[in-house]
XYZ file of C-alpha atoms in Angstrom:
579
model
C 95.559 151.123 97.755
C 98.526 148.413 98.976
C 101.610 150.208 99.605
C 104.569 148.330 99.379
C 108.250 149.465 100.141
C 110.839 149.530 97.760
C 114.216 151.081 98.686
C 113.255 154.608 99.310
C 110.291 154.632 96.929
C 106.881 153.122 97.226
C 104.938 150.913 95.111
C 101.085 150.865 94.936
C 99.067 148.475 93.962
C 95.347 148.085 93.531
C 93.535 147.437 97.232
C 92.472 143.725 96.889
C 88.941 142.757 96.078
C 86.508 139.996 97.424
C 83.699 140.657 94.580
C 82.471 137.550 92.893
C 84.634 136.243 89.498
C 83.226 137.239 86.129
C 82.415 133.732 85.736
C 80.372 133.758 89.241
C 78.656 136.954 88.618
C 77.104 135.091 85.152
C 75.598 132.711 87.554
C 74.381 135.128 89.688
C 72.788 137.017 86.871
C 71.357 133.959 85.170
C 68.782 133.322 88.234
C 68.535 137.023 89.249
C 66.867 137.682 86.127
C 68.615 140.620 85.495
C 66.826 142.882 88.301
C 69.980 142.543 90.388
C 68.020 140.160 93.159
C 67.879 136.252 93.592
C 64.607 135.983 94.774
C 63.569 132.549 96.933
C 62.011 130.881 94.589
C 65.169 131.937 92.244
C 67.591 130.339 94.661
C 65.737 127.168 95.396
C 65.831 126.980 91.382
C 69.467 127.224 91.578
C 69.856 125.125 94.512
C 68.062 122.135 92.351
C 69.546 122.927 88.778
C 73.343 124.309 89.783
C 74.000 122.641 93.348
C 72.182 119.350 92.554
C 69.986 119.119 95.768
C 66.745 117.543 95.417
C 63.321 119.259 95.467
C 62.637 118.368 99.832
C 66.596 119.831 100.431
C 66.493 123.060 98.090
C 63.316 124.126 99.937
C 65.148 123.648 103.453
C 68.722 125.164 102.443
C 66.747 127.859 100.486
C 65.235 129.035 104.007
C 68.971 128.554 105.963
C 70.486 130.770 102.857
C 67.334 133.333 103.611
C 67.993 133.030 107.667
C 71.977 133.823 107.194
C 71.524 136.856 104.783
C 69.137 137.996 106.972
C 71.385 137.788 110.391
C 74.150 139.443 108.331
C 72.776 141.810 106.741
C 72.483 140.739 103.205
C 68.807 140.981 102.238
C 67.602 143.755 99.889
C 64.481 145.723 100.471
C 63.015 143.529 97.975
C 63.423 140.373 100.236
C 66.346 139.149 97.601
C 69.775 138.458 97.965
C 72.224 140.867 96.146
C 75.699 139.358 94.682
C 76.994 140.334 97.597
C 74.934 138.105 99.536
C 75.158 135.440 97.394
C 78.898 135.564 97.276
C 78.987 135.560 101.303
C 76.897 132.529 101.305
C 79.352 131.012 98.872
C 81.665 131.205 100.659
C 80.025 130.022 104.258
C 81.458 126.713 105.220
C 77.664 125.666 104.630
C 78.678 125.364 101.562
C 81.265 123.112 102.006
C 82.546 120.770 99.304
C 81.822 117.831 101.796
C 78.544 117.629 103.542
C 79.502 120.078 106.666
C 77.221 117.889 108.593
C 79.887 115.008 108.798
C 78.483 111.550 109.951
C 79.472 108.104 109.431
C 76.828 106.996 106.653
C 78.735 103.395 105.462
C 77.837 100.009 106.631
C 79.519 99.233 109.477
C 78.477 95.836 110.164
C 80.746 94.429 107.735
C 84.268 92.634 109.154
C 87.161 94.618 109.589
C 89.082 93.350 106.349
C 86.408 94.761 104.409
C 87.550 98.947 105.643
C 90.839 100.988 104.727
C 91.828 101.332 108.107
C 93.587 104.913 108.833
C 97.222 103.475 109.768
C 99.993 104.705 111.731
C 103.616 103.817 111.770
C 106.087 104.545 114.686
C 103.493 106.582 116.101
C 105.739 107.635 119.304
C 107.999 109.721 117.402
C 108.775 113.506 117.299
C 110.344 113.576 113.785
C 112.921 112.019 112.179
C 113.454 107.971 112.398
C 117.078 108.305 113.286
C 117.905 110.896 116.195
C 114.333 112.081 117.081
C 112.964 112.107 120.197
C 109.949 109.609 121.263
C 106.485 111.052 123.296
C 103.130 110.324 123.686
C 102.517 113.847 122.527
C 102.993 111.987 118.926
C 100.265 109.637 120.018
C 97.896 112.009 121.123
C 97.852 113.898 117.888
C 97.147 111.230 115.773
C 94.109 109.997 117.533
C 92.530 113.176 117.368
C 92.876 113.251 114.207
C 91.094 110.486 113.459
C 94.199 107.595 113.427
C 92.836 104.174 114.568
C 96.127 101.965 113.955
C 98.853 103.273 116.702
C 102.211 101.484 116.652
C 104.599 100.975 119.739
C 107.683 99.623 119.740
C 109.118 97.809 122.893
C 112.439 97.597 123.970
C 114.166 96.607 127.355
C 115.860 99.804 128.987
C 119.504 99.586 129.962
C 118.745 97.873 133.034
C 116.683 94.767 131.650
C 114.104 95.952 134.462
C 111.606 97.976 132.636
C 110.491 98.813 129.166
C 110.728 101.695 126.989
C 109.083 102.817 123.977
C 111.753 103.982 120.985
C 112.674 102.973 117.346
C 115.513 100.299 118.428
C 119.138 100.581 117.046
C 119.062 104.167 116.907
C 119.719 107.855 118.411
C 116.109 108.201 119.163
C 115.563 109.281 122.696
C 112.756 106.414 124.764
C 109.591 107.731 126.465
C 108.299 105.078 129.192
C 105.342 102.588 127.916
C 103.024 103.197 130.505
C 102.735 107.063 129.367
C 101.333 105.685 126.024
C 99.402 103.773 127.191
C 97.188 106.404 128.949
C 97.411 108.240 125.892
C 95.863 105.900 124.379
C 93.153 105.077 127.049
C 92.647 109.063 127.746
C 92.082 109.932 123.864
C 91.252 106.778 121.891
C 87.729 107.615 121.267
C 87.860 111.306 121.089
C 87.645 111.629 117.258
C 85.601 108.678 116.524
C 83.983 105.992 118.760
C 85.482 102.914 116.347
C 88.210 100.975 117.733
C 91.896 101.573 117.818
C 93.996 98.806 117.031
C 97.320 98.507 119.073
C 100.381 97.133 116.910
C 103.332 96.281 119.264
C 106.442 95.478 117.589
C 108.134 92.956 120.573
C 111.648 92.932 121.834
C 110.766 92.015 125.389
C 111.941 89.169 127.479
C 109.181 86.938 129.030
C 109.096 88.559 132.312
C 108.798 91.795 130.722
C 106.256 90.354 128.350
C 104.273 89.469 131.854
C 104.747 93.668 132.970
C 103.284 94.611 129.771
C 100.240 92.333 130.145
C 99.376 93.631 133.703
C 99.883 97.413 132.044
C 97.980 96.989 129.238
C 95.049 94.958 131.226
C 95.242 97.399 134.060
C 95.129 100.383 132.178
C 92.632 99.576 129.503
C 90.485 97.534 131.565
C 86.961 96.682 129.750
C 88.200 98.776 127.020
C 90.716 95.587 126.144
C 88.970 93.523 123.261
C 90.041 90.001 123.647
C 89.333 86.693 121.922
C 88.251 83.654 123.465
C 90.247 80.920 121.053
C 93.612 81.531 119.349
C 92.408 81.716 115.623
C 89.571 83.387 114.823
C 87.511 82.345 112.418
C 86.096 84.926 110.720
C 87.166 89.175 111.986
C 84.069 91.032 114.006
C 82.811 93.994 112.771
C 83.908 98.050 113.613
C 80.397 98.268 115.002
C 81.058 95.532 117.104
C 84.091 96.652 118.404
C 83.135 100.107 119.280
C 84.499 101.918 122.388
C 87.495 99.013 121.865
C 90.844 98.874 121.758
C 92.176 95.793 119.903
C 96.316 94.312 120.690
C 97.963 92.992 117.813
C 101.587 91.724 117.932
C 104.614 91.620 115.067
C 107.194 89.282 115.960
C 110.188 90.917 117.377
C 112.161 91.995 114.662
C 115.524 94.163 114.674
C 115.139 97.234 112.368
C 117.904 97.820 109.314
C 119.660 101.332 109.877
C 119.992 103.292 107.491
C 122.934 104.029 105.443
C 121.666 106.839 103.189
C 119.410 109.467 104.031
C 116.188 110.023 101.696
C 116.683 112.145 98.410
C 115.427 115.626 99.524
C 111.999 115.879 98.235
C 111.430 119.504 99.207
C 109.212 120.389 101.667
C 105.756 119.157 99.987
C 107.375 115.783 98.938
C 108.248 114.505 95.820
C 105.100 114.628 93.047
C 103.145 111.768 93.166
C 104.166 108.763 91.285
C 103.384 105.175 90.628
C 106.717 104.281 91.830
C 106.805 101.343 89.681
C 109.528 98.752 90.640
C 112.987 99.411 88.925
C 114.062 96.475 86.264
C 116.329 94.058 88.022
C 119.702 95.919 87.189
C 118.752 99.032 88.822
C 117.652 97.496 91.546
C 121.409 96.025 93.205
C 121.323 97.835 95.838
C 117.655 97.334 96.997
C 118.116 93.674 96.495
C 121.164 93.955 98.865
C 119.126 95.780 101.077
C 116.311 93.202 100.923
C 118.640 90.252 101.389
C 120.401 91.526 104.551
C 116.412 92.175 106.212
C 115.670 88.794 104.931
C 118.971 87.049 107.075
C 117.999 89.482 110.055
C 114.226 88.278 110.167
C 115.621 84.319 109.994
C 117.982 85.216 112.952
C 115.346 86.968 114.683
C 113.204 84.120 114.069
C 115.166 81.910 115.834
C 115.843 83.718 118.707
C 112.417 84.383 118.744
C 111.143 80.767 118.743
C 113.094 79.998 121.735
C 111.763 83.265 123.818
C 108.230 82.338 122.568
C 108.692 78.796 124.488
C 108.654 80.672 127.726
C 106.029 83.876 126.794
C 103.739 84.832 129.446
C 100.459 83.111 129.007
C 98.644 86.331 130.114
C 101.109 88.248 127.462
C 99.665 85.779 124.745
C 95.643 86.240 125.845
C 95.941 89.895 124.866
C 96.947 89.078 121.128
C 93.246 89.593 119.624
C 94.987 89.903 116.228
C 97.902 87.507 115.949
C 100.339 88.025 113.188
C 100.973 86.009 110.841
C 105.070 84.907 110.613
C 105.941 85.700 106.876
C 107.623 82.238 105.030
C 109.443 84.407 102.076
C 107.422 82.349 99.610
C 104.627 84.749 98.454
C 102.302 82.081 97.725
C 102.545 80.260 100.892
C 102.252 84.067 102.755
C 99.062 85.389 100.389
C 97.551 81.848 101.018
C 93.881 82.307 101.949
C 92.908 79.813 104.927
C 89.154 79.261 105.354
C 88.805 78.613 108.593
C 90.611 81.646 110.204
C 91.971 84.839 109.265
C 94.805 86.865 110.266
C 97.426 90.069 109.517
C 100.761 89.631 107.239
C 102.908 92.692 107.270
C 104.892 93.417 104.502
C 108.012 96.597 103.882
C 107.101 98.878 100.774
C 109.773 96.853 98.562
C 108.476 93.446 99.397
C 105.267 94.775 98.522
C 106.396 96.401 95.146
C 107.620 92.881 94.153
C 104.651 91.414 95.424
C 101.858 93.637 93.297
C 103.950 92.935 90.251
C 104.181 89.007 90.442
C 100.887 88.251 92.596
C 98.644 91.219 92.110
C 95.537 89.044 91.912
C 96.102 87.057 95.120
C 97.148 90.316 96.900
C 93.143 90.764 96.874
C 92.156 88.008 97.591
C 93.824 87.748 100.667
C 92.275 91.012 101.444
C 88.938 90.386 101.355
C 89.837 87.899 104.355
C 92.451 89.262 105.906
C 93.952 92.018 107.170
C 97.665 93.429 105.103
C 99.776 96.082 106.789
C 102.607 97.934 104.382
C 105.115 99.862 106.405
C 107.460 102.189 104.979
C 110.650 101.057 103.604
C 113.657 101.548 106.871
C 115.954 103.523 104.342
C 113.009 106.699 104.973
C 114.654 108.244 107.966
C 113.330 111.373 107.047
C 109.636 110.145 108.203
C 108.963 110.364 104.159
C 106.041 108.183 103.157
C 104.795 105.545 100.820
C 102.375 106.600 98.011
C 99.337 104.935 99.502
C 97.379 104.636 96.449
C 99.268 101.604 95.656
C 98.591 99.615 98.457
C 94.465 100.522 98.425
C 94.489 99.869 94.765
C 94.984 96.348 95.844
C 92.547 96.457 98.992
C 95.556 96.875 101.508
C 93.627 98.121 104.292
C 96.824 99.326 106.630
C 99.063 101.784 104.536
C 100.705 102.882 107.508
C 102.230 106.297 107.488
C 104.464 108.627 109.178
C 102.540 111.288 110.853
C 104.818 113.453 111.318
C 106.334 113.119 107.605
C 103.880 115.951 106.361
C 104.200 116.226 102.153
C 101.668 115.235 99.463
C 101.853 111.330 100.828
C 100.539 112.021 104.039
C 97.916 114.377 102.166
C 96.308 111.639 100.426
C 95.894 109.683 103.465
C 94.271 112.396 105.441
C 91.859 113.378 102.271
C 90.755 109.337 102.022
C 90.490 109.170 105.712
C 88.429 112.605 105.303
C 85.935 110.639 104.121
C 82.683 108.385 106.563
C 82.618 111.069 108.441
C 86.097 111.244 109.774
C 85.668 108.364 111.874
C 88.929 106.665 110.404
C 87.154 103.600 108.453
C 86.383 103.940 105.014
C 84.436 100.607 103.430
C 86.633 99.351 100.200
C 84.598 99.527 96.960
C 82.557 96.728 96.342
C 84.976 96.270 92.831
C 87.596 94.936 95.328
C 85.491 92.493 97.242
C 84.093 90.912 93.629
C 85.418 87.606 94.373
C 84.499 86.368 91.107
C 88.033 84.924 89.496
C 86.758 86.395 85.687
C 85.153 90.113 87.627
C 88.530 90.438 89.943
C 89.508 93.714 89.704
C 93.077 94.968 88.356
C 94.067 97.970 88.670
C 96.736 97.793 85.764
C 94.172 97.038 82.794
C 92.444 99.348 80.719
C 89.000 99.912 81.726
C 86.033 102.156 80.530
C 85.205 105.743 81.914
C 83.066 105.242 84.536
C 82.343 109.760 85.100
C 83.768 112.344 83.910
C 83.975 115.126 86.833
C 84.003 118.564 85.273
C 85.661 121.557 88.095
C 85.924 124.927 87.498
C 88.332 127.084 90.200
C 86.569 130.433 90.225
C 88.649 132.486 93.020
C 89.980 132.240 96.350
C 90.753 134.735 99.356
C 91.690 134.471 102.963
C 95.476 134.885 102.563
C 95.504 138.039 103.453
C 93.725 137.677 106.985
C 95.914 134.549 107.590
C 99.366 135.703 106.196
C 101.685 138.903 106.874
C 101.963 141.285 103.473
C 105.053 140.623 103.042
C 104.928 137.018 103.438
C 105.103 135.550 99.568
C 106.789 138.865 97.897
C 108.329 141.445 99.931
C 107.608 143.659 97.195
C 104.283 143.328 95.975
C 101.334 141.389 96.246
C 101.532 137.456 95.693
C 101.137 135.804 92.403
C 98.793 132.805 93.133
C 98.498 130.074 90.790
C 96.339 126.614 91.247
C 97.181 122.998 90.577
C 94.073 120.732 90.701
C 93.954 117.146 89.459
C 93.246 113.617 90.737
C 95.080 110.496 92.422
C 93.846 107.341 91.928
C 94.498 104.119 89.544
C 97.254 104.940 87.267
C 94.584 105.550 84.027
C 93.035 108.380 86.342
C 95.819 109.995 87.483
C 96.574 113.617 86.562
C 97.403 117.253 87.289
C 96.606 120.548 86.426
C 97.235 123.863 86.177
C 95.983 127.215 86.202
C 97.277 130.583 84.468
C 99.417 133.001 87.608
C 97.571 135.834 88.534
C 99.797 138.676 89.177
C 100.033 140.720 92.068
C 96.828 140.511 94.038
C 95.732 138.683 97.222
C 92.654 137.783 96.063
C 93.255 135.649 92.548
C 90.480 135.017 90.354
C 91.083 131.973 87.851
C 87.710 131.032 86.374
C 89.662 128.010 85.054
C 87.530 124.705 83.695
C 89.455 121.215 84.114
C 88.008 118.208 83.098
C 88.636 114.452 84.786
C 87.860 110.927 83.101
C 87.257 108.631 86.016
C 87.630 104.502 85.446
C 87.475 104.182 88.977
C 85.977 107.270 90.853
C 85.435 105.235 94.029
C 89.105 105.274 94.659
C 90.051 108.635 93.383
C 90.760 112.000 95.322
C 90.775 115.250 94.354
C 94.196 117.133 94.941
C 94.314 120.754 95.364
C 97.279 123.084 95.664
C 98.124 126.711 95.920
C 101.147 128.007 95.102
C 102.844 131.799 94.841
C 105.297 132.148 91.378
C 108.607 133.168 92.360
C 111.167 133.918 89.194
C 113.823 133.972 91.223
C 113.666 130.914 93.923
C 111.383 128.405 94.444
C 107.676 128.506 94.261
C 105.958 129.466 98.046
C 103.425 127.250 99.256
C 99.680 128.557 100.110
C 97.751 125.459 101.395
C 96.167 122.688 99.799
C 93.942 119.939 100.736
C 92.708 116.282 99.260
C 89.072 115.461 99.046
C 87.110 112.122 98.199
C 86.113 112.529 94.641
C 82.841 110.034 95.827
C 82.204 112.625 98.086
C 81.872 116.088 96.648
C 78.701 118.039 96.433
C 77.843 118.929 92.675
C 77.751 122.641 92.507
C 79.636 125.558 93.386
C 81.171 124.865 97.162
C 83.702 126.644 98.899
C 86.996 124.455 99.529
C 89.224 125.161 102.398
C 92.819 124.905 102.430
C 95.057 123.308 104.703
C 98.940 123.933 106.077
C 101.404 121.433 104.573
C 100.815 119.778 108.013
C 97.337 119.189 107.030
C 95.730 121.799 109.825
C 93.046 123.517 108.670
C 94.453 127.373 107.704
C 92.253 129.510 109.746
C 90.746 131.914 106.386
C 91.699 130.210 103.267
C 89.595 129.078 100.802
C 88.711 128.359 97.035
C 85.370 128.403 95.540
C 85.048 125.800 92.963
C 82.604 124.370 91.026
C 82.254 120.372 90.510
C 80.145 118.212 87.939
C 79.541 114.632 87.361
C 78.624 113.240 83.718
């Protein structure tokens, strides 16, 4: 029994349970054929008819499943497995929903513009865009975990004599350049052996320009990828660029501050949303917003022509990946040149306009070139973009706030999830079509493609990982599930499951089915959540998976913090089928 504390009287409740779900006992039973046992040759049937492995891999995982009952303890006299040991196995991360055996298996001979590119933005910073403090801690963090874009900003310090790293015009405290920099050089390759691609946003004089050169040469050494002409003609591959580390500039541009904070989205974020642009009268306030960046970047742009007269040759050798100096006409900037390629940056609402007005040509220029959307300035809370719009398009730099953890963020980490973790992910050959009647749009209506059938059986590990008083003080926590998809607007969709009341170990058996039109850009979204009457609802992990990327058949899923770690116990066991 669970004895909680009540005022002076206790309340018991049931002691919590790991046995299998109704619905995963019927399973069991169907192959155990009714004796009680899952022989060998009864699992590797399962393995082939339930778990979708063909006949060469059921025979091998048959013997591993054998091998681990055996070292725990799980085998019957009869050489079986019991539902016990079945269940265990379940459960093992063996059994993961994604191949636990992670490895880069895409084509990575292919030029860079043709990956999503796992992007950072203001990658220095401890929190907030306003007051925060800057570190390479920041830095550090997001290259292990997998982050191959790193932004910097440079800034003169007070002196004119040396240069700091900070987000300019505001109350965030600087951390010194040359401490990045060995961050970068010390942990670039930890995670993945692709290269990291160095955006500097520039607001350096010419002899500081010349400081940063000799840093960035001296510390990188033969990591430092440079080109041998200006313009290139064509971007190299991530295989050829392994073990690299790649500069590429932004002209120097002052950032807006901003005047309102972000609506509070709660601590998960808002729900995911198209966030369609606004009809023009809603809009006044963005469009004054847009106009004042827009007479900022064409005084920067002056200034910055006249510094540029006088930059540092050796500064200008290290650009690999120039930049390409936006002209505020959108078909002069999405203009496709044949004989070289290049990056265009563009802020969320510029991009919001753009999608609506030159959707088409926003993919065309990305099977060539390389397009960077950065959150909008007014997102001091570190809040992010919903990526999904930009890779609907082939953006392959949705750059996001690291350290702005809600369900944003958890989309990028579940796409970037998927290669192996290495932090490229090749684009779906329906965005590289560059047939002008087979270009994709991701607006029309198009047919189902798969239907993905999941079931959410159970779950457990809360208790190991959580104190007992942690969701109710009172009782036992009331866990409910939301499972759906993100991905073109036709596919997206959430779920729900029933609450179950009062018990650490809930037990759904719920079925949810998914039409996909475009399953090689959708992710799976799962949350866990604790019903509160009274306040809001607790949070109890989630994580985002690549829908091309699950294993058909009944896998254990494990759950992450809303900061994307891995929780330590947590997991579901679902069930997932494509038709």
């Amino acid at each position: 029994m669970t004895t909680y504390r009540v005022c002076c009287f206790l309340r018991r409740f049931r002691a919590a349970s790991n046995e299998p779900s109704e619905a995963l006992g019927d399973v069991f039973q169907a192959y155990a054929n009714g004796g009680g046992v899952m022989g060998e040759e009864a699992l590797r049937r399962f393995l082939l008819e339930v778990q979708g492995e063909a006949a060469g891999d059921a025979e091998a995982t048959a013997r591993d499943v054998m091998a681990f009952a055996a070292e725990h303890r799980l085998l019957k006299k009869r050489g079986g497995l019991a539902v016990e040991g079945f269940h265990r196995w379940l459960c093992s991360d063996a059994n993961a929903a994604l191949d636990p055996n992670r490895r880069v298996y895409e084509d990575m001979r292919l030029p860079l513009s043709h990956y999503f590119i796992y992007t950072g933005h203001n990658s220095y910073l401890t929190g907030n865009q306003l007051s925060s403090g800057c570190s390479e801690v920041p830095v550090v963090e997001a290259l292990h975990d997998g982050v191959r874009v790193i932004e910097l900003d440079l800034w003169p310090n007070a002196a004119k004599d040396a240069v700091e790293v900070l987000h300019g015009r505001t109350l965030t405290s600087p951390v010194d350049l040359i401490k990045c920099l060995h961050a970068i050089r010390d942990h670039a390759f930890v995670s993945s052996p692709y290269p990291v691609i160095l955006t500097l946003e520039d607001h350096l004089t010419p002899d500081l320009q010349s400081d940063v050169a000799k840093m960035i040469k001296q510390t990188f050494g033969d990591m430092l990828y440079t080109c041998e002409s200006e313009n290139m003609s064509g971007f190299p591959s991530p295989e050829d660029l392994i073990g690299k580390i790649i500069v590429s500039t932004k002209p120097p541009k002052e950032h807006l501050q901003a005047k309102n904070a972000d609506a509070d989205e709660g601590i998960w974020g808002e729900e995911i949303s198209d966030e369609k642009p606004q009809p023009a009268a809603e809009k006044s306030s963005a469009a004054a917003e847009e106009a004042a960046v827009l007479e900022q970047e064409l005084q920067d742009a002056e200034t910055d022509k006249k510094t540029q007269q006088a930059v540092d040759n050796e500064y200008r050798r290290l650009i690999a990946i120039p930049l390409t100096r936006r002209k505020h006409d959108m078909d002069e900037d999405l203009k496709v040149d044949p004989d070289r390629v290049s990056r265009l940056s563009l802020g969320e609402k510029a991009y919001e306009k753009a999608i609506v007005s030159h959707g088409p040509h926003i993919i065309r220029f990305t099977q060539r070139n390389l397009l960077r959307i950065f959150p909008r300035s007014t997102r001091i809370t570190s809040s992010n973009y919903n990526p999904l719009m930009g890779w609907r398009y082939g953006v392959q730099m949705v750059a996001a706030n690291m350290q702005g953890h809600g369900r944003k963020l958890w989309l990028t980490q579940g796409m970037f999830r998927a290669n192996g973790g290495c932090g490229y992910v090749k684009k779906p050959d329906i965005l590289m079509n560059r047939d002008a009647d087979k270009l994709f749009d991701p607006t029309s209506k198009l047919p189902v493609k798969t239907r993905l059938k999941v079931t959410v059986y159970m779950g457990d590990g809360w208790r190991f990982d959580f104190r007992k008083t942690h969701f109710d003080k009172y009782s036992p926590p009331d866990f409910y599930a939301r499972v759906g998809i993100a991905g073109v607007e036709a596919d997206t969709r959430m779920e729900q499951t029933k609450v179950m009341m009062d018990t650490w170990i809930p037990t759904w058996d719920h079925e949810l089915e998914f039409a996909l039109t475009v399953p090689e850009l959708a992710l799976l979204r799962v949350e866990v959540h604790e019903s509160d009457n009274h306040q809001k609802d607790d949070f109890a992990g989630q994580t985002c998976l690549p829908v091309w990327e699950l294993r058909r058949g009944i896998r254990s899923v494990r759950l992450c913090s809303h900061k994307g770690e891995t929780l330590r116990s947590v997991k579901l066991l679902m069930r997932f089928d494509f038709s």
